PDB file of C-alpha atoms in Angstrom:
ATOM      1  CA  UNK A 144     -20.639 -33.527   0.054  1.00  0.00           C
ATOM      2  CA  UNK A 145     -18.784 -34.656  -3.039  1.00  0.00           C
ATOM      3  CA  UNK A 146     -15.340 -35.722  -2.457  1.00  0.00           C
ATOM      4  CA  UNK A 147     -14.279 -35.130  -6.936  1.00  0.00           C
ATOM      5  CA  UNK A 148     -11.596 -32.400  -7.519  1.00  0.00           C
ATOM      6  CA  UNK A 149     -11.726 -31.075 -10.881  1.00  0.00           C
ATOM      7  CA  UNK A 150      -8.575 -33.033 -12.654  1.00  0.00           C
ATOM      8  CA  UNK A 151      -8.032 -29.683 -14.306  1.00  0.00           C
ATOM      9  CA  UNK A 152      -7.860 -27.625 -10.999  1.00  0.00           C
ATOM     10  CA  UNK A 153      -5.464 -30.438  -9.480  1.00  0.00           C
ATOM     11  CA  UNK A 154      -3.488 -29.544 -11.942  1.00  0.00           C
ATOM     12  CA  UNK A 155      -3.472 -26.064 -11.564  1.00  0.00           C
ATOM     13  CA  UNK A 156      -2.876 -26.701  -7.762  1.00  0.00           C
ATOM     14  CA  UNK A 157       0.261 -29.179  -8.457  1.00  0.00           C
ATOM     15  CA  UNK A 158       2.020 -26.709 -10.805  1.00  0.00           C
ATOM     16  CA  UNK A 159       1.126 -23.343  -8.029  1.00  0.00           C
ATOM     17  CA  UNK A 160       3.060 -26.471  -5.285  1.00  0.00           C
ATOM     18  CA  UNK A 161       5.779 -26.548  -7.471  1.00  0.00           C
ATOM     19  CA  UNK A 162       6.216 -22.818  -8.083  1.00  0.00           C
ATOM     20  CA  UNK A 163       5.629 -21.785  -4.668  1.00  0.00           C
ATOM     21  CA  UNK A 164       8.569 -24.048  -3.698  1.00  0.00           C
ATOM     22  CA  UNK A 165      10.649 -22.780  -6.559  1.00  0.00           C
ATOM     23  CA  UNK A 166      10.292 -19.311  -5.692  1.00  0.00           C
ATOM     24  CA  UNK A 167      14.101 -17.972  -4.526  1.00  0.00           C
ATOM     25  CA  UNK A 168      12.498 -15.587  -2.186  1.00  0.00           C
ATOM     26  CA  UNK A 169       9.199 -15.035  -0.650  1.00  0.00           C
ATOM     27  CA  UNK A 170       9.903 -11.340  -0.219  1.00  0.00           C
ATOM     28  CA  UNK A 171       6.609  -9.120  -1.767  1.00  0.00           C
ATOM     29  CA  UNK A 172       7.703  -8.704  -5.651  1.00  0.00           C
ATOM     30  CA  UNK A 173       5.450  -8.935  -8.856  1.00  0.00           C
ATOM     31  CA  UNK A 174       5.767 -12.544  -9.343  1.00  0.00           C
ATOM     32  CA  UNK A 175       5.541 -13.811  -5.507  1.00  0.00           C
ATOM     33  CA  UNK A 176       2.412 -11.967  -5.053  1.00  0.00           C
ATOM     34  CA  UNK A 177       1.139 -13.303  -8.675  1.00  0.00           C
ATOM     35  CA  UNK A 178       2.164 -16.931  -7.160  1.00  0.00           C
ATOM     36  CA  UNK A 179       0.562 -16.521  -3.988  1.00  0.00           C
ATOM     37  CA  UNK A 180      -2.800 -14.530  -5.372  1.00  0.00           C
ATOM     38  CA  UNK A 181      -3.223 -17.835  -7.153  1.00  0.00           C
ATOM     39  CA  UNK A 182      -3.062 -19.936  -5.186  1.00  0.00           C
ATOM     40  CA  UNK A 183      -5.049 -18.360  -2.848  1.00  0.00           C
ATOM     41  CA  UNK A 184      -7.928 -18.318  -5.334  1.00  0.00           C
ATOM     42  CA  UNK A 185      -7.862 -21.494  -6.257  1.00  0.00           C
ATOM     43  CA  UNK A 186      -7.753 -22.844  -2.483  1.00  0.00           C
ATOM     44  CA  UNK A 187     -10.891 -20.575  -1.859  1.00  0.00           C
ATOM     45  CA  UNK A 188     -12.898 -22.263  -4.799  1.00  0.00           C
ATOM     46  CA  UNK A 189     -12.318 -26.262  -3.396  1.00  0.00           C
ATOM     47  CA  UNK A 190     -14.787 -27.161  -1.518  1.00  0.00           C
ATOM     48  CA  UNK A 191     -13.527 -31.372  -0.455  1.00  0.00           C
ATOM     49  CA  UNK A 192     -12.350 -32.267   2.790  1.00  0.00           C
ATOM     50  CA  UNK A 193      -9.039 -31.655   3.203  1.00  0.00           C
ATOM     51  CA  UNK A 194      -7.805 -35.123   3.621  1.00  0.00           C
ATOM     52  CA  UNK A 195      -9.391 -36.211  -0.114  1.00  0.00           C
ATOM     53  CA  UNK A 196      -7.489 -32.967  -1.283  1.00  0.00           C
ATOM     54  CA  UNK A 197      -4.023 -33.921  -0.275  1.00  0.00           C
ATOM     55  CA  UNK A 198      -4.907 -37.853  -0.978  1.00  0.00           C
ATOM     56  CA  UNK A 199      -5.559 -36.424  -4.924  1.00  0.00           C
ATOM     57  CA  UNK A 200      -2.533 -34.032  -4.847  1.00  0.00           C
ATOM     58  CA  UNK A 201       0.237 -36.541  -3.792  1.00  0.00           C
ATOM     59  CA  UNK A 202      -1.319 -39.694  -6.455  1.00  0.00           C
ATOM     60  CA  UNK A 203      -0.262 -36.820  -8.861  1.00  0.00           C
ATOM     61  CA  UNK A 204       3.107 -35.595  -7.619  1.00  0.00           C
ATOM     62  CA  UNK A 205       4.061 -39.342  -7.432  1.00  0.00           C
ATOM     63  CA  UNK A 206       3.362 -40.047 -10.844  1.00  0.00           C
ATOM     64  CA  UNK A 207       6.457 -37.277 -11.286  1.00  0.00           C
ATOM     65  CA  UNK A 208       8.533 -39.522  -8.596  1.00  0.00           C
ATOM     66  CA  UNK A 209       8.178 -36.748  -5.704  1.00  0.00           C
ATOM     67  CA  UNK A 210       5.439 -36.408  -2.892  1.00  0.00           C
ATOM     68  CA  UNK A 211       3.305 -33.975  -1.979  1.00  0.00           C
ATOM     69  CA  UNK A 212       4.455 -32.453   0.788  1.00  0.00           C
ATOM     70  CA  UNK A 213       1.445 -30.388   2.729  1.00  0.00           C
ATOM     71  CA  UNK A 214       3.660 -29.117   5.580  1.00  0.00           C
ATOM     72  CA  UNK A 215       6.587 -27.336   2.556  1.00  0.00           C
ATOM     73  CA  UNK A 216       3.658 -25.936   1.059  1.00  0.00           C
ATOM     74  CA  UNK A 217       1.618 -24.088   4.508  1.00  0.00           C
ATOM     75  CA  UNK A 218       5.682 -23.239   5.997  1.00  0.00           C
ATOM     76  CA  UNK A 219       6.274 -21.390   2.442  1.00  0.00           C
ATOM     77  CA  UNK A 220       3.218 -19.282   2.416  1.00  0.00           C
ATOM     78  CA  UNK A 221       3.096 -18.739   6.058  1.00  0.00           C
ATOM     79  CA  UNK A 222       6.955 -17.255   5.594  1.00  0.00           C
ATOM     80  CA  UNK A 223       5.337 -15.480   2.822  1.00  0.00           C
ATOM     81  CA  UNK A 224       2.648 -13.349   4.387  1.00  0.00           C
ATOM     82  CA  UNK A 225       5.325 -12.369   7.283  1.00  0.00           C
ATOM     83  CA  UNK A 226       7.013 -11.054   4.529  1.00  0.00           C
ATOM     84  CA  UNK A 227       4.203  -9.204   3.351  1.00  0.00           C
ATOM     85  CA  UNK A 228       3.057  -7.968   6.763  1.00  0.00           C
ATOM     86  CA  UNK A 229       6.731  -6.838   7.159  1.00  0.00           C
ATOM     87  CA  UNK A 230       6.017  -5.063   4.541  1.00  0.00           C
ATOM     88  CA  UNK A 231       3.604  -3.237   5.119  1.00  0.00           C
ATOM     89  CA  UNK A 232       3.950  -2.529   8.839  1.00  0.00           C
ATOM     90  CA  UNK A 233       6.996  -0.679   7.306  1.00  0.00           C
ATOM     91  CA  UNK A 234       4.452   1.293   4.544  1.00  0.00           C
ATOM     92  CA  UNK A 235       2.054   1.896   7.787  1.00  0.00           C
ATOM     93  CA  UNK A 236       4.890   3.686   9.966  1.00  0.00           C
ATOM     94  CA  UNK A 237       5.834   6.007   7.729  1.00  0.00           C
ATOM     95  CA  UNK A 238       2.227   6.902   5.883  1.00  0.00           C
ATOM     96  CA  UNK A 239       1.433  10.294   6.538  1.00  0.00           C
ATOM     97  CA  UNK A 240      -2.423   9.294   6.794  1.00  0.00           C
ATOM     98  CA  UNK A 241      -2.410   6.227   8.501  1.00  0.00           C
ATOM     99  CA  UNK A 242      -5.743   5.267   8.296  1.00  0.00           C
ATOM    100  CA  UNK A 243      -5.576   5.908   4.574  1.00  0.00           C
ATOM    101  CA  UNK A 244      -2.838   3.627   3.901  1.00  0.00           C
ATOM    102  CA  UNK A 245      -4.219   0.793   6.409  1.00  0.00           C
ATOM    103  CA  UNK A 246      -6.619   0.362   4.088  1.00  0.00           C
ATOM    104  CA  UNK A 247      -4.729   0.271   0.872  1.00  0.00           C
ATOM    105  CA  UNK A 248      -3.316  -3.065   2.317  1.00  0.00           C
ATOM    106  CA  UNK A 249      -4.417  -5.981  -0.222  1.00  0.00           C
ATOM    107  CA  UNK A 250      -6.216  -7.860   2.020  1.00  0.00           C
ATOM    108  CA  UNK A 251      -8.082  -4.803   3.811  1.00  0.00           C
ATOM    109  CA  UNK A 252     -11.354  -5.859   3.203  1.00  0.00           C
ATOM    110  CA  UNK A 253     -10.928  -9.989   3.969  1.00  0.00           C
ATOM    111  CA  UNK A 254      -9.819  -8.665   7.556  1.00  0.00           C
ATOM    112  CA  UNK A 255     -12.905  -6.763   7.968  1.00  0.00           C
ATOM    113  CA  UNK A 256     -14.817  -8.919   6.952  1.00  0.00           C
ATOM    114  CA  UNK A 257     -13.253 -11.703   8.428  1.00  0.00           C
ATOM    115  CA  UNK A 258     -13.509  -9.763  12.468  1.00  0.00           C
ATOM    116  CA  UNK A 259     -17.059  -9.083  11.668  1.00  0.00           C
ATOM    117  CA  UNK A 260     -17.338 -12.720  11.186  1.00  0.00           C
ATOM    118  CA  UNK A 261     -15.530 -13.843  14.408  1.00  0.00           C
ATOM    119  CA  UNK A 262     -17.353 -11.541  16.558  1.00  0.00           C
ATOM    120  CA  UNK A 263     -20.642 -12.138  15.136  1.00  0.00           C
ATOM    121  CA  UNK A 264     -19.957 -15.961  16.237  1.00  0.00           C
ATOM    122  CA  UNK A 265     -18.673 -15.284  19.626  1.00  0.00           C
ATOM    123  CA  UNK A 266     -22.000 -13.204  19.988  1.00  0.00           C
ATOM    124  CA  UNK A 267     -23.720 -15.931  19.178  1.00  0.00           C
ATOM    125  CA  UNK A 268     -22.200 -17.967  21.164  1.00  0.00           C
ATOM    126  CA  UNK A 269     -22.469 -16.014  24.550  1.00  0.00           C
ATOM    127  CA  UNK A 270     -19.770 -13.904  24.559  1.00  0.00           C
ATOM    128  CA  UNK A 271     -20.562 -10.594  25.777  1.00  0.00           C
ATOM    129  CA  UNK A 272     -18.065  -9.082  27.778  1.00  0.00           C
ATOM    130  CA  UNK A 273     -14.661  -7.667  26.001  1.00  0.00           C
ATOM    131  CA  UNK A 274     -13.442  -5.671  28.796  1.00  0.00           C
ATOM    132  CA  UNK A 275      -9.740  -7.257  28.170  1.00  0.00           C
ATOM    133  CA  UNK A 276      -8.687  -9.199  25.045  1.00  0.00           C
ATOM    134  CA  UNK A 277      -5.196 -10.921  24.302  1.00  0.00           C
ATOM    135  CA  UNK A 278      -4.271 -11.647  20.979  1.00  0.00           C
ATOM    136  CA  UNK A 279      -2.117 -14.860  20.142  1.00  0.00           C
ATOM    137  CA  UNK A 280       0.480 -15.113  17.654  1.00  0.00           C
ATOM    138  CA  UNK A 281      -0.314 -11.262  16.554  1.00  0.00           C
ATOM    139  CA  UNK A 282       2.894 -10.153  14.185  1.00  0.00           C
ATOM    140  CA  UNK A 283       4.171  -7.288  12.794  1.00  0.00           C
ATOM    141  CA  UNK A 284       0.426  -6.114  11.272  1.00  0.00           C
ATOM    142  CA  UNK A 285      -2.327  -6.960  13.762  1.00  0.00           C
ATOM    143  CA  UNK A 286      -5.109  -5.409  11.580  1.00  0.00           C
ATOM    144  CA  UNK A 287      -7.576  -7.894  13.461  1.00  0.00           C
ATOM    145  CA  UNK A 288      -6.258  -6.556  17.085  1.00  0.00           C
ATOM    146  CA  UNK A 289      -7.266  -2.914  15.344  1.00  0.00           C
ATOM    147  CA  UNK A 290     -10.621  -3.929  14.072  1.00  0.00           C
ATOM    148  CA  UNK A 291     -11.306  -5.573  17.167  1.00  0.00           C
ATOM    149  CA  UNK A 292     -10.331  -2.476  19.297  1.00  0.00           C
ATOM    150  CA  UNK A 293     -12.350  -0.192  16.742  1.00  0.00           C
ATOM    151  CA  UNK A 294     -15.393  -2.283  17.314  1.00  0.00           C
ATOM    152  CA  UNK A 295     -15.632  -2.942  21.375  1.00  0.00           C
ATOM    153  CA  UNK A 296     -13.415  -0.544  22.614  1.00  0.00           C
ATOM    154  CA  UNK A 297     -11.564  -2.822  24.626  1.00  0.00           C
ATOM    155  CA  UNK A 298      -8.029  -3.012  25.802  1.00  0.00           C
ATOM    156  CA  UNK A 299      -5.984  -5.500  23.728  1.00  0.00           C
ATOM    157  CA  UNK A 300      -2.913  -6.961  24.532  1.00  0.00           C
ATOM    158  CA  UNK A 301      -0.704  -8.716  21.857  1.00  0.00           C
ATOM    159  CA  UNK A 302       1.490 -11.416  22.280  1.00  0.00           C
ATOM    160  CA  UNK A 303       4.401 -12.657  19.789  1.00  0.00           C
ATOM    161  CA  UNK A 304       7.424 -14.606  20.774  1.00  0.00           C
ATOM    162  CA  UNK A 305       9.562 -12.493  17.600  1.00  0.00           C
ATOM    163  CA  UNK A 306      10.486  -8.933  19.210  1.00  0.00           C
ATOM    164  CA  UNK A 307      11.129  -7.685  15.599  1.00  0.00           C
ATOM    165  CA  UNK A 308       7.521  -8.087  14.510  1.00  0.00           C
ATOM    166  CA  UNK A 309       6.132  -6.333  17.810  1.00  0.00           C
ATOM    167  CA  UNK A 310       8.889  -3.495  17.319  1.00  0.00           C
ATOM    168  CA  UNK A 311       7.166  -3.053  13.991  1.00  0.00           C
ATOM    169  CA  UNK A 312       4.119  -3.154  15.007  1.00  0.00           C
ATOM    170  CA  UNK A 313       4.508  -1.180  17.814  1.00  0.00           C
ATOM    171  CA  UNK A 314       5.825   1.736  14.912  1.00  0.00           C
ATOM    172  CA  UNK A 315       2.498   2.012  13.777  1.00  0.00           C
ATOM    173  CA  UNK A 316       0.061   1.220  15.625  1.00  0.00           C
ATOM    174  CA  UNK A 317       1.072   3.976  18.760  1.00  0.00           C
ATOM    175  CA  UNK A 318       0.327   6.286  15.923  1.00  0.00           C
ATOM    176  CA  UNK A 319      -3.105   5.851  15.948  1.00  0.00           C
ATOM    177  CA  UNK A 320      -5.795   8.114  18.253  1.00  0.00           C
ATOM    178  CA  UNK A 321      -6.192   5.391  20.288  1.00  0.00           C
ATOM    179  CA  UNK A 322      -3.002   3.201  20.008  1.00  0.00           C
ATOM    180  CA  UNK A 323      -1.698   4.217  23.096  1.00  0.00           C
ATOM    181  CA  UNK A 324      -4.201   3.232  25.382  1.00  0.00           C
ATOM    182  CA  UNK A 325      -5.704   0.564  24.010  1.00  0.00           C
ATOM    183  CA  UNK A 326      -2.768  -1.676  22.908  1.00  0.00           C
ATOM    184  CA  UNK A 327      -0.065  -3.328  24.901  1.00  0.00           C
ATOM    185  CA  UNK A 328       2.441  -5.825  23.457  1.00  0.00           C
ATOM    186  CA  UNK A 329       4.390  -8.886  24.980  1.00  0.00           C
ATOM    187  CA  UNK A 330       7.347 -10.161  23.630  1.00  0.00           C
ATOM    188  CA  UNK A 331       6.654 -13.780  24.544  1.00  0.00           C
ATOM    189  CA  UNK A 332       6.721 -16.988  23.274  1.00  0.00           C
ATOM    190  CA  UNK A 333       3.213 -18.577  24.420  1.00  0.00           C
ATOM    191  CA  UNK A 334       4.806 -21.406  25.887  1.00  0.00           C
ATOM    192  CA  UNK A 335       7.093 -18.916  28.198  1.00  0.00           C
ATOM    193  CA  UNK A 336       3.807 -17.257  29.548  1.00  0.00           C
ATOM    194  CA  UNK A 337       2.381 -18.834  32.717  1.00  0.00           C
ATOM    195  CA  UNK A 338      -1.304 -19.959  31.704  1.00  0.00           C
ATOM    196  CA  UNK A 339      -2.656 -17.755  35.254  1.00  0.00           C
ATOM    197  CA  UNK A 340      -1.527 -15.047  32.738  1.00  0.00           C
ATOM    198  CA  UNK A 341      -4.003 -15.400  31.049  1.00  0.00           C
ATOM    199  CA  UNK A 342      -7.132 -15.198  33.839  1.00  0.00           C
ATOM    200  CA  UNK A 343      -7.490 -11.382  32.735  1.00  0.00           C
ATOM    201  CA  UNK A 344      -9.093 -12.015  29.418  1.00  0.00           C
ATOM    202  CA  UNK A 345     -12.046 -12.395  28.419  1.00  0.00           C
ATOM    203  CA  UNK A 346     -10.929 -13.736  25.173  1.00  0.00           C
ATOM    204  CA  UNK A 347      -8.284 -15.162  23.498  1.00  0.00           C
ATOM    205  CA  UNK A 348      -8.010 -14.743  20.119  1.00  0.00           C
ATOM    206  CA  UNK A 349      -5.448 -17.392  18.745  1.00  0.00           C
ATOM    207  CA  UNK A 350      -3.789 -16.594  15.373  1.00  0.00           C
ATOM    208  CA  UNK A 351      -3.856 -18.605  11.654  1.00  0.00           C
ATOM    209  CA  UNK A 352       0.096 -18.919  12.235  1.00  0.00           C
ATOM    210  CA  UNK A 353       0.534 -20.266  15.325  1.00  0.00           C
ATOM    211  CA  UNK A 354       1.672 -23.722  15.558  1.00  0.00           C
ATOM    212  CA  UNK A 355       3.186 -25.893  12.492  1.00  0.00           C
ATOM    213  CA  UNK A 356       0.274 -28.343  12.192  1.00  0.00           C
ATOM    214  CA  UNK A 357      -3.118 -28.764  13.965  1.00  0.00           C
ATOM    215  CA  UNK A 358      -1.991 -30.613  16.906  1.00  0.00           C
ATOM    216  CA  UNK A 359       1.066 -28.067  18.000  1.00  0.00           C
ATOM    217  CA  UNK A 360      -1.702 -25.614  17.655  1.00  0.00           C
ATOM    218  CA  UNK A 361      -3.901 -27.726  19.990  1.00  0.00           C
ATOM    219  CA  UNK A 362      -1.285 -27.805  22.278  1.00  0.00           C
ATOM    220  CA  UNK A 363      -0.870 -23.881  22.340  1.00  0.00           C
ATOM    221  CA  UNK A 364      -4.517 -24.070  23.325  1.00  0.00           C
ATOM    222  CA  UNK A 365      -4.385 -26.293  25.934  1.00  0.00           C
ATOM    223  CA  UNK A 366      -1.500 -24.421  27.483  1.00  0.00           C
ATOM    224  CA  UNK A 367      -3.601 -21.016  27.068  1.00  0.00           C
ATOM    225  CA  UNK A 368      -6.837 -22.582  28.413  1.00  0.00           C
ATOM    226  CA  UNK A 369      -5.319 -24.284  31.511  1.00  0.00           C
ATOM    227  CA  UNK A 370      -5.396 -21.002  33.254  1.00  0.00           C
ATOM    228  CA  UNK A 371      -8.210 -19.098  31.908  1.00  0.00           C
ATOM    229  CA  UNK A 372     -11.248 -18.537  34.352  1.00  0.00           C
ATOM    230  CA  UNK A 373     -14.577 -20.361  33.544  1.00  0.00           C
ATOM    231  CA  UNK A 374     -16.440 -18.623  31.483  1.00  0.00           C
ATOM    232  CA  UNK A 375     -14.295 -16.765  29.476  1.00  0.00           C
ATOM    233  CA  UNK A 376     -13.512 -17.636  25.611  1.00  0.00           C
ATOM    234  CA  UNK A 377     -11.096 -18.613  22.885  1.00  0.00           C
ATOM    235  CA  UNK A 378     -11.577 -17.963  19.346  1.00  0.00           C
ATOM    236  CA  UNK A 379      -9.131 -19.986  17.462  1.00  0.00           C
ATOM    237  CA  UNK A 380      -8.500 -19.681  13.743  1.00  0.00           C
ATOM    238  CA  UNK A 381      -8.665 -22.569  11.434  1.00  0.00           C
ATOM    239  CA  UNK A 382      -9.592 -23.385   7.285  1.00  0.00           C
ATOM    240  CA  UNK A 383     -11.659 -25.282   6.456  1.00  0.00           C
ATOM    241  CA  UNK A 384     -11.548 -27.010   2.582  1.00  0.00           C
ATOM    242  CA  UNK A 385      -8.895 -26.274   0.319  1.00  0.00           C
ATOM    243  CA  UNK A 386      -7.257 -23.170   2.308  1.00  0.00           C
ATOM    244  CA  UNK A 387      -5.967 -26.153   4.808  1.00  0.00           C
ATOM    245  CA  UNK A 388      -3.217 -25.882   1.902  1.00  0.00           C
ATOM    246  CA  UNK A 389      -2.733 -22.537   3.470  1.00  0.00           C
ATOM    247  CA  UNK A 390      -2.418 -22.767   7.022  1.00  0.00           C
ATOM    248  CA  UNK A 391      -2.459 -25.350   9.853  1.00  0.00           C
ATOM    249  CA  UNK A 392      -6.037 -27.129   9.789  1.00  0.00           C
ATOM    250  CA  UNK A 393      -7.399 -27.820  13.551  1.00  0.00           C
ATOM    251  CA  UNK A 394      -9.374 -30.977  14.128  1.00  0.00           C
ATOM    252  CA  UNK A 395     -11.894 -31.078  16.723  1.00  0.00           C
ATOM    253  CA  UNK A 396     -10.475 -34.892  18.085  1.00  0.00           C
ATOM    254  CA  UNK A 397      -6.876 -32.873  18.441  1.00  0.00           C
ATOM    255  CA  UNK A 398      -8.926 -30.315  20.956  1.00  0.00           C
ATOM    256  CA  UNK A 399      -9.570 -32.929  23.504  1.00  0.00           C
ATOM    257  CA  UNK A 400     -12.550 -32.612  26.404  1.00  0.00           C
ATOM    258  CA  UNK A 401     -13.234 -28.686  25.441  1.00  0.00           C
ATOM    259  CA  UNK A 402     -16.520 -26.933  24.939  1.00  0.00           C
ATOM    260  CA  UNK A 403     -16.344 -25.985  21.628  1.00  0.00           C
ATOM    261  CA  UNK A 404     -19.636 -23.476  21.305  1.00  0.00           C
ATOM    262  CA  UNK A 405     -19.732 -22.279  17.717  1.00  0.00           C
ATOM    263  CA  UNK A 406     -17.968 -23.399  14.260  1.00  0.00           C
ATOM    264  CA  UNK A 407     -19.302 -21.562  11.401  1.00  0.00           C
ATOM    265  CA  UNK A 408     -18.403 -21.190   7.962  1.00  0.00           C
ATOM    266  CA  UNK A 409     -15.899 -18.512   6.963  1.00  0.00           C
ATOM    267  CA  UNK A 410     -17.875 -16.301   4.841  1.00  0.00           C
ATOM    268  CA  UNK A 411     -17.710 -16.134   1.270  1.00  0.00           C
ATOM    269  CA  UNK A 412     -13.868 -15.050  -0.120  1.00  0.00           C
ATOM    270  CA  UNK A 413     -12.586 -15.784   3.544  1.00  0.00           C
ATOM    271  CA  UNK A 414      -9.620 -17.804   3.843  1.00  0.00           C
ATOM    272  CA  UNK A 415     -10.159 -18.343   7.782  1.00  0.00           C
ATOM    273  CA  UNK A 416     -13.224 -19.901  10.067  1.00  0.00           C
ATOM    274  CA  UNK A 417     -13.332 -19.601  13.643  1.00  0.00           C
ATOM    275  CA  UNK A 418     -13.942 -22.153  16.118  1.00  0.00           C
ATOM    276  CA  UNK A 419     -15.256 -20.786  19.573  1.00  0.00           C
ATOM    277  CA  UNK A 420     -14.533 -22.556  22.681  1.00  0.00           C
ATOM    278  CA  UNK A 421     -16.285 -21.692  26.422  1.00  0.00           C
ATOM    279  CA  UNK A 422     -13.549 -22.329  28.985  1.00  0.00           C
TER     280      UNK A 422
END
């Protein structure tokens, strides 16, 4: 694999750092979602490791006396999208069709695609049995949780330590023919939650957002897996390439002694890949 960044998409990167962190608000508004779209793209096109990405990007920002500063840069659009699944969870409650509007969202078709993906791989990687499912880290628009429940008919249970972001989820998604039944929600911050909790699953998804950087997110895991029953999985998000500028990157040396089954690819346009562990 060739570790060259185009000098001319550096660029473009450096100037979307800068204007991210500019930005006075990271509520949804013409130019924030211009900013963000953007930078989005461009992460999806870089294929280098993302060590020889960040290397490149802060040799640049020092030549301007400043450092590149990964963390700024995944905290700003992380705040960003909860601003955007606010949002929406607020469109969603109030549509008159909900299932109409659900899939007006922007980024309606990367989350289908994107389950389809993740369930293919825990298929393939022996995972057969969905009779209960927990969600990590789910927030105020758990379109995954949906397409999930859509797809196995199993009983999913959501989990976010910010009560705000399950009340508005909660708004919308008891509105749908099968919200009621199939969706319960936990106001809980994962490290409040005994791990025996979570012997009834069997999976755990693990959300993009949770944790600031790979190894808090490896520690999430650990606490998770320490009390689910052999056998039973976790699918944890992760990037992969240039979308680590997007969200925490997880390292298989921060995972420890784990069995980690399947790692694919994200598919093509994806921002997320999936990394399957057998408890």
């Amino acid at each position: 694999m060739s570790c060259e960044v185009s000098p001319i998409v550096l660029s473009q990167l450096v100037d979307l750092y800068y204007r991210v962190l500019a930005l006075p608000s990271l509520a949804p508004s013409p130019k924030v979602n211009q900013t963000f779209s953007e930078l989005v793209s461009l992460c999806l096109q870089i294929k280098v490791p993302s060590n020889h990405l960040t290397y490149h990007l802060d040799e640049i920002c020092k030549k301007d006396n400043n450092n590149f500063n990964i963390f700024s840069l995944i905290t700003r659009a992380m705040e960003a999208e909860g601003y955007m699944e606010r949002y929406w969870a607020g469109i969603l409650a109030t549509a008159d069709n909900l299932q109409t509007a659900m899939r007006l969202f922007w980024y309606w078709d990367n989350y289908a695609t994107l389950t389809k993906y993740e369930l293919e791989s825990l298929k393939a990687a022996g995972c057969s049995t969905f009779r209960r499912v927990a969600f990590v880290g789910s927030g105020p628009l758990p379109l995954t949780a949906i397409l999930i429940a859509q797809e196995i008919k199993s009983h999913v249970v959501l989990y976010d330590r910010d009560a705000e972001a399950n009340e508005l989820a909660i708004a919308w998604v008891k509105k749908l023919p099968w919200g009621k039944e199939q969706f319960s929600f936990r106001d809980a911050d994962v490290w409040d939650v005994a791990p025996d909790e979570f012997m009834q699953y069997d999976i755990v998804w693990i959300a993009a957002s949770v944790g600031a950087n790979g190894k808090e997110k490896s520690g999430v895991i650990k606490h998770v897996r320490k009390g689910m029953r052999p056998g039973a999985f976790l699918a944890i998000r992760s990037v992969e390439m240039g979308c680590s500028l997007l969200y925490p990157e997880v390292q298989h040396s921060e995972l420890g002694d784990v069995d980690i089954v399947r790692h694919d690819d994200p598919p093509q346009g994806v921002v997320n890949s999936v990394i399957v562990l057998r408890v």
